XYZ file of C-alpha atoms in Angstrom:
226
model
C 74.556 -22.623 28.741
C 77.373 -20.061 28.766
C 78.554 -17.208 30.985
C 77.601 -13.693 29.901
C 80.483 -11.367 29.042
C 79.403 -8.899 31.753
C 80.131 -11.480 34.442
C 83.465 -12.923 33.338
C 85.701 -10.324 35.014
C 83.615 -10.317 38.208
C 83.635 -14.110 38.399
C 87.385 -14.309 37.765
C 88.348 -11.852 40.498
C 85.760 -13.247 42.927
C 87.200 -16.732 42.439
C 90.754 -15.460 43.038
C 89.686 -13.616 46.195
C 87.814 -16.599 47.644
C 90.694 -18.964 46.888
C 93.194 -16.587 48.512
C 91.096 -16.153 51.656
C 90.547 -19.897 52.001
C 94.249 -20.660 51.542
C 95.176 -18.052 54.151
C 92.645 -19.477 56.613
C 93.934 -23.029 56.238
C 97.514 -21.828 56.591
C 97.197 -19.403 59.503
C 94.059 -20.621 61.303
C 94.979 -24.251 61.922
C 93.107 -24.260 65.234
C 89.819 -23.259 63.635
C 89.307 -26.252 61.363
C 85.532 -26.180 61.796
C 85.299 -22.497 60.924
C 87.553 -23.004 57.901
C 85.346 -25.782 56.565
C 82.183 -23.711 57.050
C 83.788 -20.745 55.287
C 84.864 -22.995 52.413
C 81.305 -24.264 52.043
C 79.914 -20.731 52.117
C 82.487 -19.696 49.506
C 81.396 -22.461 47.138
C 77.705 -21.609 47.540
C 78.341 -17.874 47.079
C 80.367 -18.454 43.926
C 77.744 -20.796 42.465
C 75.020 -18.198 43.135
C 77.104 -15.555 41.386
C 77.762 -17.961 38.530
C 74.058 -18.648 37.963
C 73.306 -14.917 38.021
C 75.559 -14.337 35.008
C 74.354 -17.347 33.039
C 73.360 -16.795 29.430
C 71.051 -19.641 28.366
C 70.261 -20.370 24.736
C 66.893 -18.991 23.645
C 64.833 -19.994 20.630
C 63.697 -16.436 19.871
C 60.158 -15.646 18.804
C 59.882 -12.792 16.273
C 57.064 -11.069 14.412
C 56.620 -7.428 13.403
C 53.350 -6.810 15.269
C 54.111 -8.570 18.559
C 55.987 -7.334 21.613
C 58.065 -9.973 23.361
C 59.262 -9.922 26.950
C 62.507 -7.927 27.207
C 63.639 -9.918 30.248
C 62.973 -12.913 32.464
C 60.841 -12.217 35.509
C 57.334 -11.598 36.786
C 54.772 -9.140 35.447
C 54.077 -6.640 38.237
C 52.336 -3.745 36.445
C 49.781 -3.499 33.631
C 48.114 -0.098 33.541
C 47.493 3.038 31.503
C 49.806 5.828 32.666
C 51.078 9.207 31.553
C 54.565 8.776 30.058
C 56.291 12.171 30.415
C 59.794 11.651 29.040
C 59.207 10.996 25.343
C 55.520 10.659 24.460
C 54.123 13.174 26.980
C 50.879 11.271 26.735
C 49.024 8.200 27.935
C 50.531 4.821 27.180
C 49.961 1.292 28.449
C 52.751 0.242 30.811
C 53.833 -3.379 31.248
C 56.497 -3.896 33.918
C 58.595 -6.989 34.590
C 60.385 -7.456 37.906
C 63.659 -9.395 37.759
C 64.710 -11.121 40.980
C 68.377 -11.914 41.682
C 67.843 -15.510 40.494
C 66.534 -14.467 37.061
C 68.664 -14.176 33.932
C 69.504 -10.455 33.768
C 70.043 -10.063 30.046
C 67.685 -7.471 28.569
C 66.447 -7.958 24.999
C 64.820 -5.806 22.329
C 61.054 -6.401 22.591
C 60.552 -5.245 18.992
C 62.538 -4.727 15.794
C 63.041 -1.312 14.258
C 65.062 1.907 14.506
C 66.169 3.506 17.773
C 64.627 6.986 17.684
C 65.571 8.008 21.221
C 68.039 6.932 23.880
C 68.939 8.486 27.214
C 70.750 7.368 30.356
C 69.530 8.802 33.676
C 71.635 8.579 36.840
C 69.404 8.284 39.885
C 68.453 6.613 43.139
C 68.302 2.921 44.044
C 64.804 2.447 45.401
C 63.506 -1.120 45.463
C 62.503 -2.033 41.902
C 58.791 -2.455 42.729
C 58.552 1.044 44.257
C 56.041 3.190 42.272
C 58.625 5.972 41.814
C 61.486 3.711 40.713
C 60.452 4.210 37.062
C 61.228 7.939 37.288
C 63.646 8.254 40.235
C 66.076 5.326 39.916
C 69.105 4.952 37.685
C 67.679 3.952 34.305
C 67.929 4.012 30.552
C 65.131 4.869 28.157
C 65.000 3.474 24.615
C 62.339 4.250 22.005
C 62.134 2.070 18.903
C 60.030 2.852 15.871
C 58.825 -0.599 14.935
C 58.704 -2.130 11.488
C 54.917 -2.252 11.911
C 54.724 1.492 12.603
C 53.983 2.147 16.315
C 56.732 3.377 18.615
C 57.577 1.304 21.695
C 59.455 2.650 24.708
C 61.332 0.345 27.056
C 63.290 1.232 30.143
C 65.950 -0.569 32.188
C 65.589 0.349 35.863
C 68.163 -0.336 38.558
C 66.887 -1.701 41.874
C 68.138 -1.602 45.450
C 70.793 -4.220 44.640
C 71.432 -3.339 40.997
C 74.130 -0.687 40.908
C 75.118 -0.829 37.293
C 73.178 -0.771 34.045
C 74.873 -1.737 30.787
C 73.474 -0.955 27.336
C 74.511 -1.764 23.779
C 72.289 0.556 21.711
C 72.379 4.183 20.593
C 70.118 6.517 18.645
C 69.917 5.615 14.972
C 70.750 1.935 15.465
C 68.735 -0.737 13.726
C 67.770 -3.349 16.312
C 66.351 -6.842 15.961
C 63.679 -8.362 18.150
C 65.110 -10.681 20.784
C 68.719 -9.508 20.481
C 70.470 -8.236 23.607
C 70.270 -4.513 24.214
C 71.780 -4.543 27.682
C 72.342 -6.121 31.081
C 71.350 -5.086 34.615
C 73.460 -6.396 37.464
C 71.827 -7.824 40.617
C 68.063 -7.370 40.581
C 66.031 -4.818 38.686
C 62.987 -4.086 36.521
C 62.111 -3.399 32.898
C 59.165 -1.211 31.865
C 57.595 -1.349 28.401
C 55.273 1.410 27.136
C 53.003 0.670 24.170
C 49.969 2.432 22.618
C 46.836 2.196 24.774
C 44.983 0.140 22.133
C 47.631 -2.580 22.274
C 46.304 -6.056 23.063
C 48.083 -7.248 26.226
C 48.722 -10.993 26.290
C 49.949 -11.422 29.887
C 48.499 -10.976 33.363
C 49.743 -9.579 36.662
C 51.855 -12.189 38.438
C 52.626 -14.157 35.286
C 56.217 -15.323 34.817
C 57.781 -14.515 31.452
C 60.949 -15.380 29.543
C 62.948 -12.785 27.673
C 62.911 -13.299 23.922
C 60.185 -15.955 24.078
C 57.020 -14.779 25.864
C 54.611 -12.600 23.877
C 53.497 -9.822 26.213
C 51.425 -7.771 23.740
C 50.231 -7.454 20.152
C 50.329 -4.063 18.437
C 47.358 -2.690 16.526
C 48.579 -2.226 12.963
C 46.738 -1.202 9.793
C 45.759 -4.136 7.563
C 47.901 -4.582 4.454
C 46.527 -3.252 1.190
C 47.011 -4.510 -2.340
C 47.137 -1.017 -3.876
């Protein structure tokens, strides 16, 4: 287990601030010993919660050219055919994963291939399970042309608590399945859009692990010898 690079600065300055406040309390609030002890306990718990949020556990990644793996830890909240207007302008199957504040918030490439499209959208901060969060909230959209052929779109979506999305990919990049493509701070959601004939391997309410859980299998043409 290690701490993700996106959390190191936040953790460092949070630790300094909590230490300073506690030292000041014990120095200038000698009469409020009980309050000081309670605040110290709350400080420890708050820092540990922040620490676990930015954890980066080791993952034994699962890779294959015709499967789609979970891009993040969380719970499957949507599986449905929808009209995707931004890139495909057509019907695609949407699989959405909600990430609670206690989940690992690293986001990973669900497929390998070439980034054909990338765009960052500033926006609102509706709760991540709101139906309009996919089109109204702050978000990024990435489309990868897979090694197997089909194009897969995936989208980081900020939630009510998540106020910053970080990404590490750009158009033209070659990406590998399971590698990090970004990080969303403090609760969020990831949507994946695949062709409608894709075989979905998860169910609503199922908990998944980024880089390990197979969420779908793409329909690809059989190999030929000639």
